[in-house]
Structure formats: C-alpha cells, structure tokens
PDB file of C-alpha atoms and ligand atoms in Angstrom:
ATOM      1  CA  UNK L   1      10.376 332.953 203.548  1.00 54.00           C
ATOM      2  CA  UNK L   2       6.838 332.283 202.391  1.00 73.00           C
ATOM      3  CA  UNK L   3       6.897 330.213 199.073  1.00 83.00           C
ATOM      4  CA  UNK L   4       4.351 331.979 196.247  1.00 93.00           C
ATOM      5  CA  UNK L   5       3.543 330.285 193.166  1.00 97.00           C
ATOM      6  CA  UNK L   6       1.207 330.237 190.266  1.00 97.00           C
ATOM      7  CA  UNK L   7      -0.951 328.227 189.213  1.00 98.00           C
ATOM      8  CA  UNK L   8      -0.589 327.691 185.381  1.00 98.00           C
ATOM      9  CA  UNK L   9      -3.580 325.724 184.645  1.00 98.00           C
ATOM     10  CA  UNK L  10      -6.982 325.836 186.531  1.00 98.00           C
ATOM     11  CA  UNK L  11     -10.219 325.261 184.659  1.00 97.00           C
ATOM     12  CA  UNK L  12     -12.068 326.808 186.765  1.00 96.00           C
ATOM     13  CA  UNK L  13     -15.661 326.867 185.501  1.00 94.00           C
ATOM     14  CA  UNK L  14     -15.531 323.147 185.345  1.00 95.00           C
ATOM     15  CA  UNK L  15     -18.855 321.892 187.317  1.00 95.00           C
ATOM     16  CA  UNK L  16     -16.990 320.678 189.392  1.00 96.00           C
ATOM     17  CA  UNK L  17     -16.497 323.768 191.436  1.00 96.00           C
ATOM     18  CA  UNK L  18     -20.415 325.042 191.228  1.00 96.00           C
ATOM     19  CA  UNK L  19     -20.800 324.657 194.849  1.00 95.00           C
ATOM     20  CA  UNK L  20     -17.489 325.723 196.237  1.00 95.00           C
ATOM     21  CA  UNK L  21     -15.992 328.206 194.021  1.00 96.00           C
ATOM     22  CA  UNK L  22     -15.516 330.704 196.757  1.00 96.00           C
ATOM     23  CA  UNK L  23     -14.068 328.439 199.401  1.00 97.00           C
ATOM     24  CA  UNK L  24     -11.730 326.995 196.802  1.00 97.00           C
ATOM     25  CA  UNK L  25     -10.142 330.433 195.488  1.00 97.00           C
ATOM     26  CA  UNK L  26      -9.901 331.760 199.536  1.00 97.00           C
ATOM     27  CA  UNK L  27      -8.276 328.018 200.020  1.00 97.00           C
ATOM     28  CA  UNK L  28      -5.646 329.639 197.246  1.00 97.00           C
ATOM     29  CA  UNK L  29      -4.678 331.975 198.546  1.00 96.00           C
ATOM     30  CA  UNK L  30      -3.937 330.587 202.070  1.00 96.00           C
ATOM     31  CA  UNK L  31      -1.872 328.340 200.453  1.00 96.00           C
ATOM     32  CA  UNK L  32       0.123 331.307 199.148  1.00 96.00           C
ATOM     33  CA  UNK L  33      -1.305 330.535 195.571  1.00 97.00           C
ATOM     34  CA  UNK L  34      -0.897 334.244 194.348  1.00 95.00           C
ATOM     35  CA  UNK L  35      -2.424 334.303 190.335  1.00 96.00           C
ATOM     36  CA  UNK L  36      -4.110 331.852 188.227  1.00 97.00           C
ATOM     37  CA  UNK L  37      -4.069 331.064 184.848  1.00 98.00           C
ATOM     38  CA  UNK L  38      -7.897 330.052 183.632  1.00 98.00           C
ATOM     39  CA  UNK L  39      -8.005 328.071 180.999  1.00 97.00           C
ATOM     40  CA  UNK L  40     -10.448 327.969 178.154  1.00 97.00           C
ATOM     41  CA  UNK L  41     -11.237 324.678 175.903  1.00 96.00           C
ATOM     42  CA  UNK L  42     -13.544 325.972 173.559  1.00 96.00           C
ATOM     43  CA  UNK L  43     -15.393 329.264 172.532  1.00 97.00           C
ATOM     44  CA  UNK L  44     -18.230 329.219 175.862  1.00 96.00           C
ATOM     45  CA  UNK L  45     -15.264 328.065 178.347  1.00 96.00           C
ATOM     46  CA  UNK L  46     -12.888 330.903 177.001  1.00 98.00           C
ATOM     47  CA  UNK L  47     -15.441 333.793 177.607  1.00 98.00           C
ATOM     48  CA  UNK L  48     -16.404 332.061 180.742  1.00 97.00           C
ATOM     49  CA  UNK L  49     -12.444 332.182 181.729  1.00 98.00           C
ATOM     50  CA  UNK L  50     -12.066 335.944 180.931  1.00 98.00           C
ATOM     51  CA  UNK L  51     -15.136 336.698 182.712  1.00 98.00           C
ATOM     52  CA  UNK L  52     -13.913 335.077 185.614  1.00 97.00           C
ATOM     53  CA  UNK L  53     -10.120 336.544 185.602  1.00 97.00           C
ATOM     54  CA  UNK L  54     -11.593 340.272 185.446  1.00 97.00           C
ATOM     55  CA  UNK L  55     -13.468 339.334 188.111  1.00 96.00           C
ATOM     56  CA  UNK L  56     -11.290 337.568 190.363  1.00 96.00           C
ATOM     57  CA  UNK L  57      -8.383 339.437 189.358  1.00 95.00           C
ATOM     58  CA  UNK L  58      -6.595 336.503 187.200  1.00 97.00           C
ATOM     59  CA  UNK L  59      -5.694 335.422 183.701  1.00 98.00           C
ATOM     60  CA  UNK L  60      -7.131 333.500 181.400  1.00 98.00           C
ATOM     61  CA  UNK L  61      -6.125 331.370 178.146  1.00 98.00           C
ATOM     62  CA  UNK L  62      -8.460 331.306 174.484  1.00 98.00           C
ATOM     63  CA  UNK L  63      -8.733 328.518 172.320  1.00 98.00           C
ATOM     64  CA  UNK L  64     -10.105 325.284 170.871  1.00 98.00           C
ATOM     65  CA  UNK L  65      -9.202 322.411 172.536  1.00 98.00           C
ATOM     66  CA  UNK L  66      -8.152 318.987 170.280  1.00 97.00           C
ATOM     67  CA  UNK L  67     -11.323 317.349 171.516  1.00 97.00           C
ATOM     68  CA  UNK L  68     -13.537 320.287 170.548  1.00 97.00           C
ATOM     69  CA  UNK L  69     -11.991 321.024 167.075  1.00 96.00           C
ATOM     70  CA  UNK L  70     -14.693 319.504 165.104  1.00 95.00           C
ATOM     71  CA  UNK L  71     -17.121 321.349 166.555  1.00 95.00           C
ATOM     72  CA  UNK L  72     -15.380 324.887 166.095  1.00 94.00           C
ATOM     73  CA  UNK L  73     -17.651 327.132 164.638  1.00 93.00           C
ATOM     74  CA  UNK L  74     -16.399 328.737 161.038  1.00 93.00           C
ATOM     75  CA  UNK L  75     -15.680 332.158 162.533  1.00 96.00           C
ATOM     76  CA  UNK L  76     -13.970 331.078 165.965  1.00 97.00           C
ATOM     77  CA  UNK L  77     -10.506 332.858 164.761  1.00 98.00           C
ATOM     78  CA  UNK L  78     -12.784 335.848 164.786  1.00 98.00           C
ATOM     79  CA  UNK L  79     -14.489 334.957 168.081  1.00 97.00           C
ATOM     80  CA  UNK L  80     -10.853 333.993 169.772  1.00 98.00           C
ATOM     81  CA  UNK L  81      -9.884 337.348 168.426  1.00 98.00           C
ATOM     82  CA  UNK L  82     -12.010 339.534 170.304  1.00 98.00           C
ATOM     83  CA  UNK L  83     -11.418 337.730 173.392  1.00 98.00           C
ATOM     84  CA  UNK L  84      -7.850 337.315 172.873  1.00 98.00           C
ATOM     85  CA  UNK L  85      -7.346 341.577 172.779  1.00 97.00           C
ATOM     86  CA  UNK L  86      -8.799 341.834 175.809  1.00 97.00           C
ATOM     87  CA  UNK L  87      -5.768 342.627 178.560  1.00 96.00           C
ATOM     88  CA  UNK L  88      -6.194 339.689 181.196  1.00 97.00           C
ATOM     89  CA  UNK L  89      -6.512 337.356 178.335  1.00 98.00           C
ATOM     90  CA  UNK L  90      -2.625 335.799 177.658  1.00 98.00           C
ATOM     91  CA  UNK L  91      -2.290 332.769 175.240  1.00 98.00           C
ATOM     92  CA  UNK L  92      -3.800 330.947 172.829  1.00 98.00           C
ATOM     93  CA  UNK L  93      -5.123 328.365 173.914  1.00 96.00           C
ATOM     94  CA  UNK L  94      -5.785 324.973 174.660  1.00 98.00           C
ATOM     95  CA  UNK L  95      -5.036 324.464 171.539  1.00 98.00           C
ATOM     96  CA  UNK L  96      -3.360 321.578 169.991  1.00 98.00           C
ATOM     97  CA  UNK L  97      -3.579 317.409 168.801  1.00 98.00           C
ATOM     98  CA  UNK L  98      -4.876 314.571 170.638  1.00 98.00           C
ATOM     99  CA  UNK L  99      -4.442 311.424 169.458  1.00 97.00           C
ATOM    100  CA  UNK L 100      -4.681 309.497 172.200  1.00 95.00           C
ATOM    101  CA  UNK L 101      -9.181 310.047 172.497  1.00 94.00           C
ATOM    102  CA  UNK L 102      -9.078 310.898 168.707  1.00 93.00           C
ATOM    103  CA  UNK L 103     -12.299 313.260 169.707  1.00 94.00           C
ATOM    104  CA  UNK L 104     -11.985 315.390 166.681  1.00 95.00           C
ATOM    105  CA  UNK L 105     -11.179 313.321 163.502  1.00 96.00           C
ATOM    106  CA  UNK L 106      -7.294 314.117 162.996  1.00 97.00           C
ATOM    107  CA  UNK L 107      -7.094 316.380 159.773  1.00 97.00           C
ATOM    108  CA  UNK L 108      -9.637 318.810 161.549  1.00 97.00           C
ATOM    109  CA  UNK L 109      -7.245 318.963 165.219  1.00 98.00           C
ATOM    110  CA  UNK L 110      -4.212 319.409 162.805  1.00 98.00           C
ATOM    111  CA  UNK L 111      -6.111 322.283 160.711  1.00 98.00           C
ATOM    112  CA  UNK L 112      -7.390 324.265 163.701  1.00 98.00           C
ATOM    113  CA  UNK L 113      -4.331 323.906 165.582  1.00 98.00           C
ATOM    114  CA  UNK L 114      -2.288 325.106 162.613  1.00 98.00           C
ATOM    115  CA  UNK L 115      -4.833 328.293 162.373  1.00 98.00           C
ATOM    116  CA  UNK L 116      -4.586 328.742 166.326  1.00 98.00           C
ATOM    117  CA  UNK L 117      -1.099 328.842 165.834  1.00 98.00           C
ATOM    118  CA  UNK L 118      -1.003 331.228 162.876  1.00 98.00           C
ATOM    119  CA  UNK L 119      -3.144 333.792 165.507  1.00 98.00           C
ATOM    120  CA  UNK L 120      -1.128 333.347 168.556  1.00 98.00           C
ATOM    121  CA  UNK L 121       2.322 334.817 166.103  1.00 98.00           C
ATOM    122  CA  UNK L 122      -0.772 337.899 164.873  1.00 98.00           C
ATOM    123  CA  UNK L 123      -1.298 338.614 167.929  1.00 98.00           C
ATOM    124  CA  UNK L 124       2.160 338.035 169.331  1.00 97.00           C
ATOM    125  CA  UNK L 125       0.835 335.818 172.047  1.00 98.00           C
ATOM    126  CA  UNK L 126       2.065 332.498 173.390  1.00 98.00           C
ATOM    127  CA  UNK L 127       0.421 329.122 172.766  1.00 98.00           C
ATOM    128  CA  UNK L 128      -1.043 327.054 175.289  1.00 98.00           C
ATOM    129  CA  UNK L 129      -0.350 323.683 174.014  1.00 98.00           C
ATOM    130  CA  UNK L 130      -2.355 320.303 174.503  1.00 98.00           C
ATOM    131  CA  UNK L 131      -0.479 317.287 173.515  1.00 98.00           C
ATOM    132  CA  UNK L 132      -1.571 313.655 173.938  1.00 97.00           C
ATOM    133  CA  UNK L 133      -0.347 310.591 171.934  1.00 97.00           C
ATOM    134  CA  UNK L 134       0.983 313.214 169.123  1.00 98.00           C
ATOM    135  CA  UNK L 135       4.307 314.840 169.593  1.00 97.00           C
ATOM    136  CA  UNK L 136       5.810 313.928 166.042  1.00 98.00           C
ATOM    137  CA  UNK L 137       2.794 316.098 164.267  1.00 98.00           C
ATOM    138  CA  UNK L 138       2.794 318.541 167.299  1.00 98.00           C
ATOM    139  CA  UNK L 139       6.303 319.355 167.091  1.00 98.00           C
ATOM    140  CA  UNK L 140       6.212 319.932 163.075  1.00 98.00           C
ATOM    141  CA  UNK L 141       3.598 322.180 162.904  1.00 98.00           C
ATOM    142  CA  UNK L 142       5.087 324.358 166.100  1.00 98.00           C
ATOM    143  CA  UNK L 143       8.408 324.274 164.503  1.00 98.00           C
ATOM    144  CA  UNK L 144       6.843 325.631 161.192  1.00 98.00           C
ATOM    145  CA  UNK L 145       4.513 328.645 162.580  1.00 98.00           C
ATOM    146  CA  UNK L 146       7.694 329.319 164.688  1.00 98.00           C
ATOM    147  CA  UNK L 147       5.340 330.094 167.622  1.00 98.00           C
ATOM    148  CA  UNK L 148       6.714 330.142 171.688  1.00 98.00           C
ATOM    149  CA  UNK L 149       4.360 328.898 174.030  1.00 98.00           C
ATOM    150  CA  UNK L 150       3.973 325.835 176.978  1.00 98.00           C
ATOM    151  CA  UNK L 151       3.564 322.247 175.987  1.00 98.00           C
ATOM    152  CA  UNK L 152       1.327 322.167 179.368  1.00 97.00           C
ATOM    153  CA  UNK L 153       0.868 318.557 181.166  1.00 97.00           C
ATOM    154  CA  UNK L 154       3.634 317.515 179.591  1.00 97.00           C
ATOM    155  CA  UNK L 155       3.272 313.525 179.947  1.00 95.00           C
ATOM    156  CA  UNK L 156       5.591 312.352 177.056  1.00 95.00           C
ATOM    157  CA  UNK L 157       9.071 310.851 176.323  1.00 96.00           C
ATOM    158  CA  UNK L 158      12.399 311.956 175.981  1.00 97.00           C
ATOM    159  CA  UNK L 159      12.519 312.423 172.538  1.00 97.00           C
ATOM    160  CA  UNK L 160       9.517 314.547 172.581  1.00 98.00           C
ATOM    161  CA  UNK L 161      10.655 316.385 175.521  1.00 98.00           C
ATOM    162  CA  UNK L 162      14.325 317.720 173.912  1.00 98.00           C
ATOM    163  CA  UNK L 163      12.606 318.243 170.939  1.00 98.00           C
ATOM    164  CA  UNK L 164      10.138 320.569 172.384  1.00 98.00           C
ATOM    165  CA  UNK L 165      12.901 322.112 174.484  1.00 98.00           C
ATOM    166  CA  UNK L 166      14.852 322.541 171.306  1.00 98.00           C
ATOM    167  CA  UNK L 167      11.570 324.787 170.152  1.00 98.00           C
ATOM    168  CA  UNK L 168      12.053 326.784 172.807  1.00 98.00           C
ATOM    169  CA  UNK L 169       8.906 325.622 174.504  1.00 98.00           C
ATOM    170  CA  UNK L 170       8.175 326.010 177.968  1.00 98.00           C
ATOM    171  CA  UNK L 171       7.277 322.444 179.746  1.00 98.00           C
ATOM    172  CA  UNK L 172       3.854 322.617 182.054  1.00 98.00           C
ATOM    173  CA  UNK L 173       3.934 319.772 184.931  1.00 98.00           C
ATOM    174  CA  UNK L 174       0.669 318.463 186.686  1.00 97.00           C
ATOM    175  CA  UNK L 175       0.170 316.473 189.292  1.00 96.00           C
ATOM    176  CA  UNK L 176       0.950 313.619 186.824  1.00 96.00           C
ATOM    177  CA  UNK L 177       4.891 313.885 188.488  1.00 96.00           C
ATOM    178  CA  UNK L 178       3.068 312.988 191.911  1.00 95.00           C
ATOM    179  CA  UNK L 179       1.489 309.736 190.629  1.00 92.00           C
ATOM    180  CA  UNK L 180       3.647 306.634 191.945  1.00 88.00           C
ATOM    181  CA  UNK L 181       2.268 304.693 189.090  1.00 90.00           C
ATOM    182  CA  UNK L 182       1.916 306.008 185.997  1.00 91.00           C
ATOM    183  CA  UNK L 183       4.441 309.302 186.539  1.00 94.00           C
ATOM    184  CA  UNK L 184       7.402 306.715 186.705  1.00 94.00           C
ATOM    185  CA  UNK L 185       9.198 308.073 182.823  1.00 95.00           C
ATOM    186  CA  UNK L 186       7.785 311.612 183.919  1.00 96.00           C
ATOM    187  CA  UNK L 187       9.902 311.449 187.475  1.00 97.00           C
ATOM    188  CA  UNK L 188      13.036 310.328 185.333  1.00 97.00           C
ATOM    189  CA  UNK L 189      12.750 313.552 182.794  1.00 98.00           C
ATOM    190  CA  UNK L 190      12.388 315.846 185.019  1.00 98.00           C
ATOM    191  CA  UNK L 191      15.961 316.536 185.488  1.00 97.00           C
ATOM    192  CA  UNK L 192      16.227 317.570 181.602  1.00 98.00           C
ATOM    193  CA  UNK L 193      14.278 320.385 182.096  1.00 98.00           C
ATOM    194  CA  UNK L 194      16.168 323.313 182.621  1.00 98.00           C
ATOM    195  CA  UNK L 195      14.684 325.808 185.682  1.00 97.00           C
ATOM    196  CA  UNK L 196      14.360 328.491 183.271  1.00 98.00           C
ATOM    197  CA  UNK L 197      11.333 326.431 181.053  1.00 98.00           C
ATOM    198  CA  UNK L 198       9.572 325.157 183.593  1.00 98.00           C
ATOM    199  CA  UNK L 199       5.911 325.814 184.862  1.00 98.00           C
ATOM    200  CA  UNK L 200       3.713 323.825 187.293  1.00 98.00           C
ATOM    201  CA  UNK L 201      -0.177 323.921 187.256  1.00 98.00           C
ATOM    202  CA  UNK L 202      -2.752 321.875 188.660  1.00 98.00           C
ATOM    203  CA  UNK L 203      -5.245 321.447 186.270  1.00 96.00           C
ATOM    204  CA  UNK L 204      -7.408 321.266 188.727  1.00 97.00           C
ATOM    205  CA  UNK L 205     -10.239 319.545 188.812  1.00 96.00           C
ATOM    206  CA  UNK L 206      -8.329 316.929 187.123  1.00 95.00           C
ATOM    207  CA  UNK L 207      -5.175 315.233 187.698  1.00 93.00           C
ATOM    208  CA  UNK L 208      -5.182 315.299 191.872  1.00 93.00           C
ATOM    209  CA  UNK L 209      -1.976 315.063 193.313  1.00 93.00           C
ATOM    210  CA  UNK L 210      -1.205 311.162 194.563  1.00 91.00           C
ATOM    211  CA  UNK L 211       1.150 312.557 197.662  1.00 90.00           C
ATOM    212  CA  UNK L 212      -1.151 314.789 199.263  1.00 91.00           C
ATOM    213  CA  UNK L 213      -1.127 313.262 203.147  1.00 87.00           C
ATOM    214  CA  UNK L 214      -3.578 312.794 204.245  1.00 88.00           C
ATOM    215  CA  UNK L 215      -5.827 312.360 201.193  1.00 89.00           C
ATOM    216  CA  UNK L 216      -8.672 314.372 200.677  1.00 88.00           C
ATOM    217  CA  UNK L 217     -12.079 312.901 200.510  1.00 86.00           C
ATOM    218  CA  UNK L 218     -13.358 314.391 197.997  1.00 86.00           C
ATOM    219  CA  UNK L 219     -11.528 313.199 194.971  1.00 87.00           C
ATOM    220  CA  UNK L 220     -10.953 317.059 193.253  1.00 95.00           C
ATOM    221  CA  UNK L 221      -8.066 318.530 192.700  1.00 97.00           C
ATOM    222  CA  UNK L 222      -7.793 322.810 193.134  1.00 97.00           C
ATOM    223  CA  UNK L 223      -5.570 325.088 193.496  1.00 98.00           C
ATOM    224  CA  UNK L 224      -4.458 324.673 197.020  1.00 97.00           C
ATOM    225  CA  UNK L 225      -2.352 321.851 195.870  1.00 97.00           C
ATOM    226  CA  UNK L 226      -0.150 323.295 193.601  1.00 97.00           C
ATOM    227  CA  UNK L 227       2.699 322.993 196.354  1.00 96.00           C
ATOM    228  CA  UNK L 228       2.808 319.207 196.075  1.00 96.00           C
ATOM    229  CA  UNK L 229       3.843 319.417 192.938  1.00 97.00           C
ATOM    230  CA  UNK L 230       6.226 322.156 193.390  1.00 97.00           C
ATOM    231  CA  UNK L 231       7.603 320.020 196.525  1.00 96.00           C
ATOM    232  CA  UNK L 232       7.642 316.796 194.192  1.00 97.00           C
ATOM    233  CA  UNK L 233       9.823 318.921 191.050  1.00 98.00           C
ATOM    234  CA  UNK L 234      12.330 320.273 194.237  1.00 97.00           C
ATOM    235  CA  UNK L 235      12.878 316.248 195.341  1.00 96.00           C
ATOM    236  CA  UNK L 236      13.413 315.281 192.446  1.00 97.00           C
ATOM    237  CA  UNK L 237      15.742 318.055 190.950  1.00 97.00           C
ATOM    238  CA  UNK L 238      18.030 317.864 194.111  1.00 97.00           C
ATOM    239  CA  UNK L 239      16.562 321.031 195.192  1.00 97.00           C
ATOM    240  CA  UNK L 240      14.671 322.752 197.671  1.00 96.00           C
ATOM    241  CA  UNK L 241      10.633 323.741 197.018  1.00 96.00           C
ATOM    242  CA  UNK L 242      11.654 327.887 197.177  1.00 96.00           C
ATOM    243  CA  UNK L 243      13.660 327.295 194.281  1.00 97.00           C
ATOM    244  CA  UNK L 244      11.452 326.090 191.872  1.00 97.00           C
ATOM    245  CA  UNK L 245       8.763 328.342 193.362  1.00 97.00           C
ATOM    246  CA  UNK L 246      10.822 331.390 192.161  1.00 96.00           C
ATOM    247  CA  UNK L 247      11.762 329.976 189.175  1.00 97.00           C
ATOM    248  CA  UNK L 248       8.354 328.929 187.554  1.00 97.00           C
ATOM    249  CA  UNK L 249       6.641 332.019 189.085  1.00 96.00           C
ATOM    250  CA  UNK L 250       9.361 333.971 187.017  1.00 96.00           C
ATOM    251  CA  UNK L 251       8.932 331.915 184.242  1.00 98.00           C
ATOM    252  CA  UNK L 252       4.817 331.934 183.900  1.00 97.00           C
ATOM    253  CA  UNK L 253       5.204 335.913 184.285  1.00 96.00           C
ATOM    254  CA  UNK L 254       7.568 336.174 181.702  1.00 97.00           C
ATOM    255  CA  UNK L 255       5.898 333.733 179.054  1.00 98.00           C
ATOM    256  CA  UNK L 256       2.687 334.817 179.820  1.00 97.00           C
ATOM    257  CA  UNK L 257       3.834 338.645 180.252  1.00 96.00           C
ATOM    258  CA  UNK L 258       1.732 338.895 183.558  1.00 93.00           C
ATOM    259  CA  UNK L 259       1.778 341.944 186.069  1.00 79.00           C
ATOM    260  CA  UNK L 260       1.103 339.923 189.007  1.00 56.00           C
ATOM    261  CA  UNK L 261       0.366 340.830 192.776  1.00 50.00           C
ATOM    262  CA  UNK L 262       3.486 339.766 195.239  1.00 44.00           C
TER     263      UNK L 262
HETATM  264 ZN1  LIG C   1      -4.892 319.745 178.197  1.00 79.65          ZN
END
C-alpha cells in the first residue's frame, strides 16, 4: 500500500525555491506527498500563499507571524479577513509569541496574537500556532479565546505539551524529531501524543531532516521529505510509517476541514 501524507507546513514562496519551484512540487508528488498546507507569515506572504494554493491546487494559512507583529499594519484584521473567506484559505495563521528572537517587542506579539485569535473563533477557523520560548503566555491566551487549532513545530517540554493537549490542540512535528542533537526531549514526548492530535510538516525550507541517507547537497529542506519524519514518529511510537500516515492525513483534513485529492 502506497503511504500518502500531507504536508502541514511548507512556506513555499520562501526564496529559497525561486529557481526550482516546479521540480520541487513534481518531487512531491513522487514522493506520494498528496496536499500542502502554504503558510503565510505576514500580510505579502499570506496573499502570496493563496495565490499559490489556487494555483497549484493546495491550501494555504493567513496571519501575522510573532516576528512580524510590530510591523502589522492597523487594518491587517481587515486585510486577513478578505483573504481568510476565500475557500482554499484554512487557518489563521502563523500567528502567535516568540520569545525566544523577541523580534516584535512582547506586549505587541501578545496583542496581535490575542486579535488573531479573536478572528480565527469569527470566522470559525483554526489557528495556526507559532510558539517559541513562550508556552506559559501562549497557553493563557488560547485557553481564554477558547480557540482549536495546531501548536505547529512543536519543540517544547512536557508541561507545555499536556497542557496544550489539555486545550485540545493539535501538535505539528518538523524535522526537529529527526535531529540526533537537539530533538533528544522532543524524541522522548513523542509517545504522549495521542495519534488522533498529531500532524507532521516540513517546514520546508527550514528545519531539514538530519536522517535523510544519503544527505542532500544542497542544504534545503521540501516537501519530498516529509516521509522521514513520518518514518521517525512510526520508530519511535512502536509503530509502523502507514499508521501515522493515515492518522495525520486524517487529522490535517479534519482540523483544517480540507477536501483533498486521494
Ligand atoms: Zn513557526
């Protein structure tokens, strides 16, 4: 049985992928890589991301990311708005706090995340959540606005993990899992996620996974290598790769309320 997933994170207009866009997207889908979710960081990025799902046939996220938050412009609830009721856009987002590059002083992440939040439950969409460095803040402002969503790279600790879960928050895992180093705590909480909150996503061009064999020369992640993670979750759960291939493909369709292709 062919294993399809989706990837639940690509920022696709990055520079990165100028050149190659094309080769990278038919590199996809031979990997089986059905639907992706394109992710938008601030106004420019999240019209760029639309743009790019109704062409290519994906989704895409809408939202101010942490770092960009003190550079939101004063209408960008009505900007995210109008991109947000468009049909291949699905969640607001990234949205949420930083603390860990404090690009955006904090009072400013906390107020635009709090109004980001407020839209997502108008608009009865998910959250796409960013969280670095500032779990005990995150988690009190999501439990107040009552909004679902993904806490997505989820790179934090226990505590912040079963409170999250507790939210009812689905848990987004990079290629951060893969990383022999720094993924160590990571690889140890991965078995307190339950199969029915879990999504994987690249985040490609960042976070390349660190058990792709042979490495690739160029440094990038994309796409394509959404299955080491998958492969890396399955080890590590006891289980085998199909199963958490069905499972977070369910899961991003349901959170997300996609109508995907098989
Ligand atoms: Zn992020």
């Amino acid at each position: 049985m062919t294993m399809t997933l989706i990837d639940a994170g690509v920022n696709l207009c990055n520079a990165q992928f100028d050149k190659d866009r094309e080769a990278v997207l038919a590199r996809a889908k031979a990997a089986n890589i059905s639907n992706l979710l394109l992710i938008g960081t601030e106004l420019a990025q999240s019209k760029q991301a639309l743009e790019d799902a109704n062409r290519y046939g994906f989704f895409s996220t809408a939202g101010i990311h942490p770092h960009y938050a003190v550079d939101a412009a004063d209408n960008f609830i009505t900007e995210l708005t109008t991109l947000l009721q468009q049909p291949n856009c699905k969640a607001v987002g990234e949205c949420g706090l930083d603390y860990n590059r404090d690009f955006s002083p904090r009072d400013i992440q906390r107020e635009v995340f709090a109004k980001q939040l407020t839209l997502a439950n108008t608009l009865d969409l998910p959250a796409y959540i960013h969280e670095r460095d500032a779990s005990d803040d995150l988690y009190h402002l999501v439990k107040e606005h009552n909004t679902t969503g993904v806490v997505h790279c989820f790179t934090g600790n226990k505590t912040a993990l079963t409170r999250y879960l507790d939210l009812g928050l689905y848990i987004g895992i990079t290629g951060w899992v893969c990383d022999e180093r720094r993924g160590l705590e990571l690889q140890q909480l991965i078995q307190y996620i339950p199969n029915d909150r879990l999504l994987i996503e690249t985040d490609a061009p960042f976070l390349i996974p660190r058990n792709i064999k042979p490495k690739p020369k160029l440094h990038r992640n994309e796409p394509a290598y959404l299955p080491y993670i998958c492969q890396m979750i399955a080890s590590l759960k006891q289980t085998d790769a199909q199963t958490i291939a069905l499972h977070t493909r369910q899961n991003t369709e349901r959170l997300f309320r996609l109508t995907t292709r098989q």
